[in-house]
Short mmCIF file of C-alpha atoms in Angstrom, two decimals:
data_model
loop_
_atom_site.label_atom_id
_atom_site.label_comp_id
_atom_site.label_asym_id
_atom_site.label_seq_id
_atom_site.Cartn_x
_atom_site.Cartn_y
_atom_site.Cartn_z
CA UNK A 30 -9.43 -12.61 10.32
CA UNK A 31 -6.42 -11.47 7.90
CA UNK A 32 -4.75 -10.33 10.67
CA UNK A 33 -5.01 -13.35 12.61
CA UNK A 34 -3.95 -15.80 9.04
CA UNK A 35 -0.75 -13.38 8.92
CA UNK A 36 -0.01 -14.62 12.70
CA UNK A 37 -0.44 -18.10 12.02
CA UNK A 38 2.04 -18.07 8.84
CA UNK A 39 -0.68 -17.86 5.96
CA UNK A 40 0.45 -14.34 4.36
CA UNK A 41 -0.95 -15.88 1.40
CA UNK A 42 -4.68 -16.35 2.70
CA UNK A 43 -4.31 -12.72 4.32
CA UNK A 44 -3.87 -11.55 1.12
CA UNK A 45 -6.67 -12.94 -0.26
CA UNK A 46 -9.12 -11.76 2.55
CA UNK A 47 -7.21 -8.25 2.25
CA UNK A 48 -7.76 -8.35 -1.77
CA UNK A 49 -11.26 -8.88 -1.19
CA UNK A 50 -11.90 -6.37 1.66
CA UNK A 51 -10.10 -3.59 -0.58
CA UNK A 52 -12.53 -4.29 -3.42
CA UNK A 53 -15.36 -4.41 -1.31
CA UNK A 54 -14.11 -0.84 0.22
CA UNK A 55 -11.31 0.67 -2.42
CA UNK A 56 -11.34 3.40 -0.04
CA UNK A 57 -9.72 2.10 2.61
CA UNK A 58 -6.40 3.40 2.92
CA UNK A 59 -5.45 1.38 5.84
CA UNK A 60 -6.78 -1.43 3.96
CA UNK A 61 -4.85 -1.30 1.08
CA UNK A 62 -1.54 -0.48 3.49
CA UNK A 63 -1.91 -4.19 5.14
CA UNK A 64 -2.90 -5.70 1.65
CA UNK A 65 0.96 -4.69 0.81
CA UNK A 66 2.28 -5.98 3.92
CA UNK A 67 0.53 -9.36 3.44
CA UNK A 68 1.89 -9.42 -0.47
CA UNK A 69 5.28 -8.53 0.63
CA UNK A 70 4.97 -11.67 2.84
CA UNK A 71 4.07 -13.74 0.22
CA UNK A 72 6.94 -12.76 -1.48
CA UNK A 73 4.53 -10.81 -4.15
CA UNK A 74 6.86 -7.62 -4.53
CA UNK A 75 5.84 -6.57 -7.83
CA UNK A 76 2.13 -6.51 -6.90
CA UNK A 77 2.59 -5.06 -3.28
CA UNK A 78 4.65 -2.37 -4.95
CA UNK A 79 1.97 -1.80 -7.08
CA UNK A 80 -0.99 -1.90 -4.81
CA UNK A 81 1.15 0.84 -3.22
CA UNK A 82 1.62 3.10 -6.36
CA UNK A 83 -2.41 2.69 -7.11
CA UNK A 84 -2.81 3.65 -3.00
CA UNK A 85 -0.29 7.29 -3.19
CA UNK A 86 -2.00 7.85 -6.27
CA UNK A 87 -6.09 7.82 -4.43
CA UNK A 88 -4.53 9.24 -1.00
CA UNK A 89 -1.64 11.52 -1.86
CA UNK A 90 -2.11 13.62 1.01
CA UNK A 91 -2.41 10.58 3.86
CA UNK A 92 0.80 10.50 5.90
CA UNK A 93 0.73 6.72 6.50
CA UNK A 94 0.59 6.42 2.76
CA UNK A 95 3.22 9.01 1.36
CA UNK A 96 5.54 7.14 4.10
CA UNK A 97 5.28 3.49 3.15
CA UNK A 98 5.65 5.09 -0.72
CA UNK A 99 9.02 6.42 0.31
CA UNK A 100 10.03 3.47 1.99
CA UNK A 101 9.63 1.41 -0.95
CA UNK A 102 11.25 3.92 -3.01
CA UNK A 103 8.24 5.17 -4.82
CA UNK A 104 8.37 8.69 -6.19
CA UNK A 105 5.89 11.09 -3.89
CA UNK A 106 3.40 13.77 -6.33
CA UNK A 107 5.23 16.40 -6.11
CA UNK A 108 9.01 14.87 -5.93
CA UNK A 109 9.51 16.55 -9.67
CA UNK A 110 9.37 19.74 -8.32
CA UNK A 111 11.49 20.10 -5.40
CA UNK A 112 13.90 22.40 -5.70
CA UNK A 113 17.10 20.47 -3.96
CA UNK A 114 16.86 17.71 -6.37
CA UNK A 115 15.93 14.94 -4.02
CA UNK A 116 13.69 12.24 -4.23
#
């Protein structure tokens, strides 16, 4: 149904649906991944971004995750300690 309410334009009743799925099953990755697409297209940047901290820090090791992290810009676990200095 979220999906579908994206589609249609209503990224803020997507969000909703999404917020509720994700605290009906918090571990949903996937879940929480299209929560922060939804709140992104509200316009809700500050609260997708940190949906998407709260996610890399319960699923550090999922791909999907650690990927989305680095697109927003988000520091991965274990950026401190690489040795080349890169983030």
């Amino acid at each position: 149904m979220a999906a579908l309410r994206l589609e249609r334009g209503d990224a803020a009743g997507a969000a909703s649906e999404l917020q509720a799925l994700v605290d009906w099953s918090p571990r949903d990755s996937q879940m929480r991944l299209r929560l922060v697409d939804a709140l992104l297209a509200t316009g809700a940047v500050k609260q997708a971004r940190a949906v998407l901290a709260e996610t890399l820090r319960l699923f550090p090791g999922n791909g999907a995750v650690r990927q989305a992290a680095r697109i927003a810009g988000l520091s991965l676990p274990l950026d401190e300690f690489r040795l080349d200095g890169d983030r």
